[in-house]
Amino acid sequence: MLRIILLQLVTTVVAALVAGMLGGLPALWSALLGGICCLVPNALFALRLYVSARKPGGTNPMTFFFGEFFKIATTFALMGAIVWLYHGVNWLAFVLSFIVVLKSYFILLFRHRP
């Protein structure tokens, strides 16, 4: 899970830099914030699962479902906060960055390991 979070962090930075080169500083910030809206909830979810797996008895399905609910709620809360607080959002950069970071784990799925 740590590799997925690190990959999402790198993807967020790359998407923000590309958006910044194409659309300027507002696009860079919007893409960075869009990636963070995906990265932070996923990192919190991974941390929760890691801590739960270290407890005696391990994890149970409710831990996963509660964590997934919390992840979705956190994603919506972050998006709402950004829309409410940052009025100069470049929507194209924001949404595309969110989608790219959200789907970046496909890179690890298709990576060939000997």
PDB file of N, CA and C in Angstrom:
ATOM      1  N   MET A   1       0.819  -1.194   0.000  1.00  0.00           N
ATOM      2  CA  MET A   1       0.000   0.000   0.000  1.00  0.00           C
ATOM      3  C   MET A   1       0.862   1.257   0.000  1.00  0.00           C
ATOM      4  N   LEU A   2       2.018   1.172   0.631  1.00  0.00           N
ATOM      5  CA  LEU A   2       2.906   2.329   0.667  1.00  0.00           C
ATOM      6  C   LEU A   2       3.357   2.705  -0.740  1.00  0.00           C
ATOM      7  N   ARG A   3       3.598   1.701  -1.575  1.00  0.00           N
ATOM      8  CA  ARG A   3       4.022   1.999  -2.943  1.00  0.00           C
ATOM      9  C   ARG A   3       2.918   2.720  -3.716  1.00  0.00           C
ATOM     10  N   ILE A   4       1.694   2.351  -3.470  1.00  0.00           N
ATOM     11  CA  ILE A   4       0.582   3.023  -4.159  1.00  0.00           C
ATOM     12  C   ILE A   4       0.492   4.478  -3.713  1.00  0.00           C
ATOM     13  N   ILE A   5       0.638   4.716  -2.418  1.00  0.00           N
ATOM     14  CA  ILE A   5       0.580   6.091  -1.904  1.00  0.00           C
ATOM     15  C   ILE A   5       1.738   6.915  -2.459  1.00  0.00           C
ATOM     16  N   LEU A   6       2.935   6.340  -2.486  1.00  0.00           N
ATOM     17  CA  LEU A   6       4.085   7.059  -3.051  1.00  0.00           C
ATOM     18  C   LEU A   6       3.892   7.336  -4.531  1.00  0.00           C
ATOM     19  N   LEU A   7       3.347   6.355  -5.260  1.00  0.00           N
ATOM     20  CA  LEU A   7       3.071   6.559  -6.676  1.00  0.00           C
ATOM     21  C   LEU A   7       2.044   7.671  -6.868  1.00  0.00           C
ATOM     22  N   GLN A   8       1.039   7.723  -6.012  1.00  0.00           N
ATOM     23  CA  GLN A   8       0.041   8.785  -6.113  1.00  0.00           C
ATOM     24  C   GLN A   8       0.652  10.149  -5.789  1.00  0.00           C
ATOM     25  N   LEU A   9       1.593  10.176  -4.866  1.00  0.00           N
ATOM     26  CA  LEU A   9       2.281  11.433  -4.563  1.00  0.00           C
ATOM     27  C   LEU A   9       3.084  11.916  -5.769  1.00  0.00           C
ATOM     28  N   VAL A  10       3.827  11.021  -6.379  1.00  0.00           N
ATOM     29  CA  VAL A  10       4.606  11.382  -7.566  1.00  0.00           C
ATOM     30  C   VAL A  10       3.683  11.809  -8.699  1.00  0.00           C
ATOM     31  N   THR A  11       2.589  11.083  -8.881  1.00  0.00           N
ATOM     32  CA  THR A  11       1.634  11.429  -9.932  1.00  0.00           C
ATOM     33  C   THR A  11       1.015  12.801  -9.694  1.00  0.00           C
ATOM     34  N   THR A  12       0.739  13.120  -8.444  1.00  0.00           N
ATOM     35  CA  THR A  12       0.192  14.439  -8.108  1.00  0.00           C
ATOM     36  C   THR A  12       1.166  15.543  -8.502  1.00  0.00           C
ATOM     37  N   VAL A  13       2.424  15.368  -8.163  1.00  0.00           N
ATOM     38  CA  VAL A  13       3.432  16.383  -8.479  1.00  0.00           C
ATOM     39  C   VAL A  13       3.610  16.517  -9.986  1.00  0.00           C
ATOM     40  N   VAL A  14       3.681  15.391 -10.696  1.00  0.00           N
ATOM     41  CA  VAL A  14       3.849  15.436 -12.154  1.00  0.00           C
ATOM     42  C   VAL A  14       2.639  16.087 -12.820  1.00  0.00           C
ATOM     43  N   ALA A  15       1.441  15.703 -12.394  1.00  0.00           N
ATOM     44  CA  ALA A  15       0.233  16.302 -12.970  1.00  0.00           C
ATOM     45  C   ALA A  15       0.192  17.801 -12.708  1.00  0.00           C
ATOM     46  N   ALA A  16       0.600  18.218 -11.522  1.00  0.00           N
ATOM     47  CA  ALA A  16       0.612  19.648 -11.203  1.00  0.00           C
ATOM     48  C   ALA A  16       1.636  20.392 -12.061  1.00  0.00           C
ATOM     49  N   LEU A  17       2.792  19.796 -12.254  1.00  0.00           N
ATOM     50  CA  LEU A  17       3.811  20.446 -13.087  1.00  0.00           C
ATOM     51  C   LEU A  17       3.363  20.550 -14.543  1.00  0.00           C
ATOM     52  N   VAL A  18       2.767  19.502 -15.071  1.00  0.00           N
ATOM     53  CA  VAL A  18       2.268  19.542 -16.449  1.00  0.00           C
ATOM     54  C   VAL A  18       1.158  20.580 -16.580  1.00  0.00           C
ATOM     55  N   ALA A  19       0.240  20.586 -15.625  1.00  0.00           N
ATOM     56  CA  ALA A  19      -0.835  21.584 -15.660  1.00  0.00           C
ATOM     57  C   ALA A  19      -0.272  22.992 -15.546  1.00  0.00           C
ATOM     58  N   GLY A  20       0.748  23.168 -14.715  1.00  0.00           N
ATOM     59  CA  GLY A  20       1.371  24.471 -14.577  1.00  0.00           C
ATOM     60  C   GLY A  20       2.034  24.942 -15.858  1.00  0.00           C
ATOM     61  N   MET A  21       2.665  24.011 -16.572  1.00  0.00           N
ATOM     62  CA  MET A  21       3.304  24.375 -17.844  1.00  0.00           C
ATOM     63  C   MET A  21       2.260  24.719 -18.910  1.00  0.00           C
ATOM     64  N   LEU A  22       1.133  24.033 -18.872  1.00  0.00           N
ATOM     65  CA  LEU A  22       0.111  24.261 -19.894  1.00  0.00           C
ATOM     66  C   LEU A  22      -0.839  25.407 -19.555  1.00  0.00           C
ATOM     67  N   GLY A  23      -1.149  25.593 -18.266  1.00  0.00           N
ATOM     68  CA  GLY A  23      -2.179  26.561 -17.905  1.00  0.00           C
ATOM     69  C   GLY A  23      -1.762  27.640 -16.936  1.00  0.00           C
ATOM     70  N   GLY A  24      -0.516  27.639 -16.551  1.00  0.00           N
ATOM     71  CA  GLY A  24      -0.061  28.671 -15.632  1.00  0.00           C
ATOM     72  C   GLY A  24      -0.224  28.285 -14.170  1.00  0.00           C
ATOM     73  N   LEU A  25       0.026  29.255 -13.310  1.00  0.00           N
ATOM     74  CA  LEU A  25       0.016  29.023 -11.864  1.00  0.00           C
ATOM     75  C   LEU A  25      -1.342  28.593 -11.310  1.00  0.00           C
ATOM     76  N   PRO A  26      -2.466  29.175 -11.748  1.00  0.00           N
ATOM     77  CA  PRO A  26      -3.754  28.692 -11.228  1.00  0.00           C
ATOM     78  C   PRO A  26      -4.015  27.224 -11.571  1.00  0.00           C
ATOM     79  N   ALA A  27      -3.608  26.791 -12.751  1.00  0.00           N
ATOM     80  CA  ALA A  27      -3.777  25.388 -13.137  1.00  0.00           C
ATOM     81  C   ALA A  27      -2.868  24.489 -12.312  1.00  0.00           C
ATOM     82  N   LEU A  28      -1.660  24.960 -12.016  1.00  0.00           N
ATOM     83  CA  LEU A  28      -0.747  24.177 -11.181  1.00  0.00           C
ATOM     84  C   LEU A  28      -1.348  23.944  -9.805  1.00  0.00           C
ATOM     85  N   TRP A  29      -1.840  25.011  -9.172  1.00  0.00           N
ATOM     86  CA  TRP A  29      -2.426  24.872  -7.839  1.00  0.00           C
ATOM     87  C   TRP A  29      -3.689  24.019  -7.862  1.00  0.00           C
ATOM     88  N   SER A  30      -4.494  24.194  -8.903  1.00  0.00           N
ATOM     89  CA  SER A  30      -5.718  23.411  -9.012  1.00  0.00           C
ATOM     90  C   SER A  30      -5.407  21.927  -9.178  1.00  0.00           C
ATOM     91  N   ALA A  31      -4.429  21.605 -10.011  1.00  0.00           N
ATOM     92  CA  ALA A  31      -4.043  20.204 -10.207  1.00  0.00           C
ATOM     93  C   ALA A  31      -3.430  19.626  -8.938  1.00  0.00           C
ATOM     94  N   LEU A  32      -2.638  20.417  -8.249  1.00  0.00           N
ATOM     95  CA  LEU A  32      -2.050  19.954  -6.995  1.00  0.00           C
ATOM     96  C   LEU A  32      -3.135  19.670  -5.961  1.00  0.00           C
ATOM     97  N   LEU A  33      -4.096  20.554  -5.851  1.00  0.00           N
ATOM     98  CA  LEU A  33      -5.197  20.348  -4.908  1.00  0.00           C
ATOM     99  C   LEU A  33      -6.086  19.173  -5.313  1.00  0.00           C
ATOM    100  N   GLY A  34      -6.290  18.993  -6.610  1.00  0.00           N
ATOM    101  CA  GLY A  34      -7.064  17.842  -7.082  1.00  0.00           C
ATOM    102  C   GLY A  34      -6.387  16.529  -6.739  1.00  0.00           C
ATOM    103  N   GLY A  35      -5.072  16.480  -6.886  1.00  0.00           N
ATOM    104  CA  GLY A  35      -4.340  15.277  -6.517  1.00  0.00           C
ATOM    105  C   GLY A  35      -4.351  15.027  -5.022  1.00  0.00           C
ATOM    106  N   ILE A  36      -4.278  16.101  -4.254  1.00  0.00           N
ATOM    107  CA  ILE A  36      -4.306  15.971  -2.796  1.00  0.00           C
ATOM    108  C   ILE A  36      -5.659  15.446  -2.327  1.00  0.00           C
ATOM    109  N   CYS A  37      -6.736  15.825  -3.044  1.00  0.00           N
ATOM    110  CA  CYS A  37      -8.073  15.317  -2.688  1.00  0.00           C
ATOM    111  C   CYS A  37      -8.161  13.803  -2.826  1.00  0.00           C
ATOM    112  N   CYS A  38      -7.329  13.228  -3.627  1.00  0.00           N
ATOM    113  CA  CYS A  38      -7.292  11.770  -3.764  1.00  0.00           C
ATOM    114  C   CYS A  38      -6.222  11.157  -2.863  1.00  0.00           C
ATOM    115  N   LEU A  39      -5.096  11.801  -2.765  1.00  0.00           N
ATOM    116  CA  LEU A  39      -3.948  11.260  -2.041  1.00  0.00           C
ATOM    117  C   LEU A  39      -4.168  11.184  -0.535  1.00  0.00           C
ATOM    118  N   VAL A  40      -4.651  12.233   0.071  1.00  0.00           N
ATOM    119  CA  VAL A  40      -4.802  12.277   1.532  1.00  0.00           C
ATOM    120  C   VAL A  40      -5.793  11.226   2.047  1.00  0.00           C
ATOM    121  N   PRO A  41      -6.997  11.112   1.469  1.00  0.00           N
ATOM    122  CA  PRO A  41      -7.899  10.066   1.964  1.00  0.00           C
ATOM    123  C   PRO A  41      -7.339   8.650   1.782  1.00  0.00           C
ATOM    124  N   ASN A  42      -6.659   8.411   0.664  1.00  0.00           N
ATOM    125  CA  ASN A  42      -6.066   7.091   0.444  1.00  0.00           C
ATOM    126  C   ASN A  42      -4.955   6.809   1.448  1.00  0.00           C
ATOM    127  N   ALA A  43      -4.169   7.819   1.778  1.00  0.00           N
ATOM    128  CA  ALA A  43      -3.100   7.630   2.763  1.00  0.00           C
ATOM    129  C   ALA A  43      -3.684   7.362   4.148  1.00  0.00           C
ATOM    130  N   LEU A  44      -4.745   8.069   4.508  1.00  0.00           N
ATOM    131  CA  LEU A  44      -5.387   7.821   5.798  1.00  0.00           C
ATOM    132  C   LEU A  44      -6.002   6.419   5.853  1.00  0.00           C
ATOM    133  N   PHE A  45      -6.592   5.979   4.748  1.00  0.00           N
ATOM    134  CA  PHE A  45      -7.173   4.644   4.673  1.00  0.00           C
ATOM    135  C   PHE A  45      -6.087   3.581   4.814  1.00  0.00           C
ATOM    136  N   ALA A  46      -4.978   3.760   4.121  1.00  0.00           N
ATOM    137  CA  ALA A  46      -3.880   2.802   4.212  1.00  0.00           C
ATOM    138  C   ALA A  46      -3.300   2.765   5.622  1.00  0.00           C
ATOM    139  N   LEU A  47      -3.171   3.919   6.251  1.00  0.00           N
ATOM    140  CA  LEU A  47      -2.658   3.967   7.617  1.00  0.00           C
ATOM    141  C   LEU A  47      -3.605   3.250   8.569  1.00  0.00           C
ATOM    142  N   ARG A  48      -4.888   3.463   8.400  1.00  0.00           N
ATOM    143  CA  ARG A  48      -5.875   2.787   9.259  1.00  0.00           C
ATOM    144  C   ARG A  48      -5.810   1.270   9.099  1.00  0.00           C
ATOM    145  N   LEU A  49      -5.693   0.790   7.864  1.00  0.00           N
ATOM    146  CA  LEU A  49      -5.586  -0.647   7.648  1.00  0.00           C
ATOM    147  C   LEU A  49      -4.288  -1.206   8.218  1.00  0.00           C
ATOM    148  N   TYR A  50      -3.214  -0.457   8.082  1.00  0.00           N
ATOM    149  CA  TYR A  50      -1.923  -0.897   8.611  1.00  0.00           C
ATOM    150  C   TYR A  50      -1.985  -1.022  10.131  1.00  0.00           C
ATOM    151  N   VAL A  51      -2.530  -0.011  10.793  1.00  0.00           N
ATOM    152  CA  VAL A  51      -2.645  -0.033  12.256  1.00  0.00           C
ATOM    153  C   VAL A  51      -3.572  -1.170  12.692  1.00  0.00           C
ATOM    154  N   SER A  52      -4.656  -1.349  11.964  1.00  0.00           N
ATOM    155  CA  SER A  52      -5.600  -2.412  12.317  1.00  0.00           C
ATOM    156  C   SER A  52      -4.978  -3.795  12.129  1.00  0.00           C
ATOM    157  N   ALA A  53      -4.147  -3.957  11.122  1.00  0.00           N
ATOM    158  CA  ALA A  53      -3.509  -5.251  10.877  1.00  0.00           C
ATOM    159  C   ALA A  53      -2.473  -5.579  11.951  1.00  0.00           C
ATOM    160  N   ARG A  54      -1.928  -4.586  12.593  1.00  0.00           N
ATOM    161  CA  ARG A  54      -0.917  -4.794  13.632  1.00  0.00           C
ATOM    162  C   ARG A  54      -1.522  -5.154  14.986  1.00  0.00           C
ATOM    163  N   LYS A  55      -2.833  -4.945  15.149  1.00  0.00           N
ATOM    164  CA  LYS A  55      -3.481  -5.271  16.413  1.00  0.00           C
ATOM    165  C   LYS A  55      -3.612  -6.788  16.555  1.00  0.00           C
ATOM    166  N   PRO A  56      -3.666  -7.276  17.777  1.00  0.00           N
ATOM    167  CA  PRO A  56      -3.914  -8.710  17.964  1.00  0.00           C
ATOM    168  C   PRO A  56      -5.281  -9.088  17.384  1.00  0.00           C
ATOM    169  N   GLY A  57      -5.310 -10.139  16.637  1.00  0.00           N
ATOM    170  CA  GLY A  57      -6.554 -10.562  16.000  1.00  0.00           C
ATOM    171  C   GLY A  57      -6.689 -10.057  14.579  1.00  0.00           C
ATOM    172  N   GLY A  58      -5.860  -9.108  14.172  1.00  0.00           N
ATOM    173  CA  GLY A  58      -5.877  -8.616  12.802  1.00  0.00           C
ATOM    174  C   GLY A  58      -7.077  -7.759  12.469  1.00  0.00           C
ATOM    175  N   THR A  59      -7.363  -7.698  11.197  1.00  0.00           N
ATOM    176  CA  THR A  59      -8.452  -6.849  10.720  1.00  0.00           C
ATOM    177  C   THR A  59      -9.729  -7.656  10.580  1.00  0.00           C
ATOM    178  N   ASN A  60     -10.814  -6.936  10.465  1.00  0.00           N
ATOM    179  CA  ASN A  60     -12.091  -7.572  10.154  1.00  0.00           C
ATOM    180  C   ASN A  60     -12.752  -6.776   9.031  1.00  0.00           C
ATOM    181  N   PRO A  61     -13.772  -7.326   8.402  1.00  0.00           N
ATOM    182  CA  PRO A  61     -14.399  -6.624   7.279  1.00  0.00           C
ATOM    183  C   PRO A  61     -14.966  -5.250   7.636  1.00  0.00           C
ATOM    184  N   MET A  62     -15.424  -5.087   8.853  1.00  0.00           N
ATOM    185  CA  MET A  62     -15.993  -3.792   9.243  1.00  0.00           C
ATOM    186  C   MET A  62     -14.928  -2.689   9.251  1.00  0.00           C
ATOM    187  N   THR A  63     -13.705  -3.052   9.582  1.00  0.00           N
ATOM    188  CA  THR A  63     -12.618  -2.072   9.525  1.00  0.00           C
ATOM    189  C   THR A  63     -12.457  -1.554   8.108  1.00  0.00           C
ATOM    190  N   PHE A  64     -12.496  -2.466   7.158  1.00  0.00           N
ATOM    191  CA  PHE A  64     -12.352  -2.074   5.757  1.00  0.00           C
ATOM    192  C   PHE A  64     -13.523  -1.196   5.313  1.00  0.00           C
ATOM    193  N   PHE A  65     -14.756  -1.614   5.613  1.00  0.00           N
ATOM    194  CA  PHE A  65     -15.929  -0.858   5.167  1.00  0.00           C
ATOM    195  C   PHE A  65     -16.013   0.507   5.842  1.00  0.00           C
ATOM    196  N   PHE A  66     -15.696   0.577   7.120  1.00  0.00           N
ATOM    197  CA  PHE A  66     -15.681   1.872   7.797  1.00  0.00           C
ATOM    198  C   PHE A  66     -14.598   2.764   7.209  1.00  0.00           C
ATOM    199  N   GLY A  67     -13.437   2.191   6.943  1.00  0.00           N
ATOM    200  CA  GLY A  67     -12.343   2.951   6.342  1.00  0.00           C
ATOM    201  C   GLY A  67     -12.696   3.462   4.960  1.00  0.00           C
ATOM    202  N   GLU A  68     -13.374   2.640   4.180  1.00  0.00           N
ATOM    203  CA  GLU A  68     -13.779   3.058   2.835  1.00  0.00           C
ATOM    204  C   GLU A  68     -14.816   4.184   2.905  1.00  0.00           C
ATOM    205  N   PHE A  69     -15.761   4.076   3.825  1.00  0.00           N
ATOM    206  CA  PHE A  69     -16.738   5.145   4.012  1.00  0.00           C
ATOM    207  C   PHE A  69     -16.050   6.440   4.424  1.00  0.00           C
ATOM    208  N   PHE A  70     -15.105   6.340   5.362  1.00  0.00           N
ATOM    209  CA  PHE A  70     -14.364   7.513   5.822  1.00  0.00           C
ATOM    210  C   PHE A  70     -13.556   8.120   4.681  1.00  0.00           C
ATOM    211  N   LYS A  71     -12.985   7.272   3.825  1.00  0.00           N
ATOM    212  CA  LYS A  71     -12.197   7.753   2.683  1.00  0.00           C
ATOM    213  C   LYS A  71     -13.077   8.550   1.722  1.00  0.00           C
ATOM    214  N   ILE A  72     -14.245   8.037   1.417  1.00  0.00           N
ATOM    215  CA  ILE A  72     -15.145   8.734   0.500  1.00  0.00           C
ATOM    216  C   ILE A  72     -15.627  10.052   1.115  1.00  0.00           C
ATOM    217  N   ALA A  73     -15.980  10.011   2.396  1.00  0.00           N
ATOM    218  CA  ALA A  73     -16.432  11.231   3.076  1.00  0.00           C
ATOM    219  C   ALA A  73     -15.321  12.278   3.126  1.00  0.00           C
ATOM    220  N   THR A  74     -14.101  11.848   3.380  1.00  0.00           N
ATOM    221  CA  THR A  74     -12.961  12.772   3.421  1.00  0.00           C
ATOM    222  C   THR A  74     -12.696  13.374   2.046  1.00  0.00           C
ATOM    223  N   THR A  75     -12.837  12.567   1.006  1.00  0.00           N
ATOM    224  CA  THR A  75     -12.645  13.070  -0.357  1.00  0.00           C
ATOM    225  C   THR A  75     -13.656  14.164  -0.667  1.00  0.00           C
ATOM    226  N   PHE A  76     -14.916  13.911  -0.374  1.00  0.00           N
ATOM    227  CA  PHE A  76     -15.943  14.932  -0.618  1.00  0.00           C
ATOM    228  C   PHE A  76     -15.721  16.176   0.244  1.00  0.00           C
ATOM    229  N   ALA A  77     -15.313  15.987   1.474  1.00  0.00           N
ATOM    230  CA  ALA A  77     -15.064  17.130   2.360  1.00  0.00           C
ATOM    231  C   ALA A  77     -13.908  17.981   1.837  1.00  0.00           C
ATOM    232  N   LEU A  78     -12.837  17.344   1.397  1.00  0.00           N
ATOM    233  CA  LEU A  78     -11.703  18.095   0.846  1.00  0.00           C
ATOM    234  C   LEU A  78     -12.099  18.838  -0.422  1.00  0.00           C
ATOM    235  N   MET A  79     -12.834  18.164  -1.288  1.00  0.00           N
ATOM    236  CA  MET A  79     -13.288  18.839  -2.518  1.00  0.00           C
ATOM    237  C   MET A  79     -14.187  20.029  -2.193  1.00  0.00           C
ATOM    238  N   GLY A  80     -15.097  19.839  -1.266  1.00  0.00           N
ATOM    239  CA  GLY A  80     -15.971  20.942  -0.873  1.00  0.00           C
ATOM    240  C   GLY A  80     -15.201  22.101  -0.275  1.00  0.00           C
ATOM    241  N   ALA A  81     -14.210  21.793   0.560  1.00  0.00           N
ATOM    242  CA  ALA A  81     -13.404  22.846   1.171  1.00  0.00           C
ATOM    243  C   ALA A  81     -12.611  23.616   0.124  1.00  0.00           C
ATOM    244  N   ILE A  82     -12.088  22.908  -0.869  1.00  0.00           N
ATOM    245  CA  ILE A  82     -11.318  23.587  -1.913  1.00  0.00           C
ATOM    246  C   ILE A  82     -12.219  24.486  -2.747  1.00  0.00           C
ATOM    247  N   VAL A  83     -13.380  23.985  -3.112  1.00  0.00           N
ATOM    248  CA  VAL A  83     -14.316  24.811  -3.897  1.00  0.00           C
ATOM    249  C   VAL A  83     -14.760  26.026  -3.099  1.00  0.00           C
ATOM    250  N   TRP A  84     -14.969  25.847  -1.803  1.00  0.00           N
ATOM    251  CA  TRP A  84     -15.435  26.939  -0.956  1.00  0.00           C
ATOM    252  C   TRP A  84     -14.339  27.967  -0.681  1.00  0.00           C
ATOM    253  N   LEU A  85     -13.097  27.509  -0.493  1.00  0.00           N
ATOM    254  CA  LEU A  85     -12.026  28.409  -0.085  1.00  0.00           C
ATOM    255  C   LEU A  85     -11.173  28.953  -1.239  1.00  0.00           C
ATOM    256  N   TYR A  86     -11.068  28.211  -2.324  1.00  0.00           N
ATOM    257  CA  TYR A  86     -10.220  28.623  -3.444  1.00  0.00           C
ATOM    258  C   TYR A  86     -11.110  28.921  -4.642  1.00  0.00           C
ATOM    259  N   HIS A  87     -11.389  30.195  -4.858  1.00  0.00           N
ATOM    260  CA  HIS A  87     -12.347  30.589  -5.887  1.00  0.00           C
ATOM    261  C   HIS A  87     -11.755  30.612  -7.288  1.00  0.00           C
ATOM    262  N   GLY A  88     -10.449  30.507  -7.389  1.00  0.00           N
ATOM    263  CA  GLY A  88      -9.804  30.522  -8.703  1.00  0.00           C
ATOM    264  C   GLY A  88      -9.505  29.136  -9.234  1.00  0.00           C
ATOM    265  N   VAL A  89     -10.340  28.162  -8.922  1.00  0.00           N
ATOM    266  CA  VAL A  89     -10.089  26.778  -9.334  1.00  0.00           C
ATOM    267  C   VAL A  89     -10.154  26.667 -10.856  1.00  0.00           C
ATOM    268  N   ASN A  90      -9.136  26.074 -11.426  1.00  0.00           N
ATOM    269  CA  ASN A  90      -9.152  25.695 -12.833  1.00  0.00           C
ATOM    270  C   ASN A  90      -9.761  24.296 -12.863  1.00  0.00           C
ATOM    271  N   TRP A  91     -11.026  24.211 -13.259  1.00  0.00           N
ATOM    272  CA  TRP A  91     -11.771  22.956 -13.132  1.00  0.00           C
ATOM    273  C   TRP A  91     -11.186  21.840 -13.974  1.00  0.00           C
ATOM    274  N   LEU A  92     -10.699  22.148 -15.144  1.00  0.00           N
ATOM    275  CA  LEU A  92     -10.125  21.108 -15.994  1.00  0.00           C
ATOM    276  C   LEU A  92      -8.900  20.493 -15.331  1.00  0.00           C
ATOM    277  N   ALA A  93      -8.010  21.325 -14.835  1.00  0.00           N
ATOM    278  CA  ALA A  93      -6.807  20.824 -14.171  1.00  0.00           C
ATOM    279  C   ALA A  93      -7.161  20.072 -12.891  1.00  0.00           C
ATOM    280  N   PHE A  94      -8.113  20.585 -12.138  1.00  0.00           N
ATOM    281  CA  PHE A  94      -8.520  19.965 -10.874  1.00  0.00           C
ATOM    282  C   PHE A  94      -9.081  18.563 -11.100  1.00  0.00           C
ATOM    283  N   VAL A  95     -10.042  18.454 -11.995  1.00  0.00           N
ATOM    284  CA  VAL A  95     -10.708  17.169 -12.238  1.00  0.00           C
ATOM    285  C   VAL A  95      -9.771  16.179 -12.920  1.00  0.00           C
ATOM    286  N   LEU A  96      -9.022  16.626 -13.918  1.00  0.00           N
ATOM    287  CA  LEU A  96      -8.104  15.709 -14.597  1.00  0.00           C
ATOM    288  C   LEU A  96      -7.017  15.194 -13.653  1.00  0.00           C
ATOM    289  N   SER A  97      -6.498  16.053 -12.819  1.00  0.00           N
ATOM    290  CA  SER A  97      -5.493  15.621 -11.860  1.00  0.00           C
ATOM    291  C   SER A  97      -6.076  14.612 -10.879  1.00  0.00           C
ATOM    292  N   PHE A  98      -7.282  14.861 -10.407  1.00  0.00           N
ATOM    293  CA  PHE A  98      -7.935  13.924  -9.494  1.00  0.00           C
ATOM    294  C   PHE A  98      -8.090  12.556 -10.148  1.00  0.00           C
ATOM    295  N   ILE A  99      -8.551  12.532 -11.394  1.00  0.00           N
ATOM    296  CA  ILE A  99      -8.767  11.266 -12.096  1.00  0.00           C
ATOM    297  C   ILE A  99      -7.441  10.553 -12.349  1.00  0.00           C
ATOM    298  N   VAL A 100      -6.427  11.291 -12.771  1.00  0.00           N
ATOM    299  CA  VAL A 100      -5.123  10.679 -13.050  1.00  0.00           C
ATOM    300  C   VAL A 100      -4.527  10.078 -11.778  1.00  0.00           C
ATOM    301  N   VAL A 101      -4.587  10.795 -10.685  1.00  0.00           N
ATOM    302  CA  VAL A 101      -4.056  10.281  -9.419  1.00  0.00           C
ATOM    303  C   VAL A 101      -4.886   9.103  -8.931  1.00  0.00           C
ATOM    304  N   LEU A 102      -6.195   9.175  -9.092  1.00  0.00           N
ATOM    305  CA  LEU A 102      -7.072   8.093  -8.669  1.00  0.00           C
ATOM    306  C   LEU A 102      -6.770   6.798  -9.417  1.00  0.00           C
ATOM    307  N   LYS A 103      -6.438   6.901 -10.672  1.00  0.00           N
ATOM    308  CA  LYS A 103      -6.194   5.716 -11.495  1.00  0.00           C
ATOM    309  C   LYS A 103      -4.711   5.387 -11.667  1.00  0.00           C
ATOM    310  N   SER A 104      -3.850   6.045 -10.945  1.00  0.00           N
ATOM    311  CA  SER A 104      -2.411   5.813 -11.109  1.00  0.00           C
ATOM    312  C   SER A 104      -1.968   4.435 -10.640  1.00  0.00           C
ATOM    313  N   TYR A 105      -2.761   3.766  -9.823  1.00  0.00           N
ATOM    314  CA  TYR A 105      -2.372   2.444  -9.360  1.00  0.00           C
ATOM    315  C   TYR A 105      -2.327   1.431 -10.505  1.00  0.00           C
ATOM    316  N   PHE A 106      -2.938   1.744 -11.651  1.00  0.00           N
ATOM    317  CA  PHE A 106      -2.846   0.859 -12.804  1.00  0.00           C
ATOM    318  C   PHE A 106      -1.396   0.669 -13.244  1.00  0.00           C
ATOM    319  N   ILE A 107      -0.571   1.661 -13.019  1.00  0.00           N
ATOM    320  CA  ILE A 107       0.845   1.549 -13.369  1.00  0.00           C
ATOM    321  C   ILE A 107       1.472   0.389 -12.607  1.00  0.00           C
ATOM    322  N   LEU A 108       1.162   0.260 -11.333  1.00  0.00           N
ATOM    323  CA  LEU A 108       1.713  -0.842 -10.544  1.00  0.00           C
ATOM    324  C   LEU A 108       1.096  -2.174 -10.922  1.00  0.00           C
ATOM    325  N   LEU A 109      -0.146  -2.186 -11.375  1.00  0.00           N
ATOM    326  CA  LEU A 109      -0.780  -3.440 -11.771  1.00  0.00           C
ATOM    327  C   LEU A 109      -0.122  -4.047 -12.996  1.00  0.00           C
ATOM    328  N   PHE A 110       0.321  -3.193 -13.907  1.00  0.00           N
ATOM    329  CA  PHE A 110       0.905  -3.687 -15.151  1.00  0.00           C
ATOM    330  C   PHE A 110       2.425  -3.751 -15.114  1.00  0.00           C
ATOM    331  N   ARG A 111       2.996  -3.473 -13.992  1.00  0.00           N
ATOM    332  CA  ARG A 111       4.451  -3.545 -13.845  1.00  0.00           C
ATOM    333  C   ARG A 111       4.873  -5.006 -13.769  1.00  0.00           C
ATOM    334  N   HIS A 112       5.831  -5.356 -14.556  1.00  0.00           N
ATOM    335  CA  HIS A 112       6.301  -6.744 -14.615  1.00  0.00           C
ATOM    336  C   HIS A 112       7.360  -6.950 -13.547  1.00  0.00           C
ATOM    337  N   ARG A 113       7.132  -7.953 -12.703  1.00  0.00           N
ATOM    338  CA  ARG A 113       8.119  -8.297 -11.658  1.00  0.00           C
ATOM    339  C   ARG A 113       8.684  -9.665 -11.971  1.00  0.00           C
ATOM    340  N   PRO A 114      10.011  -9.784 -12.034  1.00  0.00           N
ATOM    341  CA  PRO A 114      10.617 -11.110 -12.305  1.00  0.00           C
ATOM    342  C   PRO A 114      10.523 -12.040 -11.122  1.00  0.00           C
TER     343      PRO A 114
END
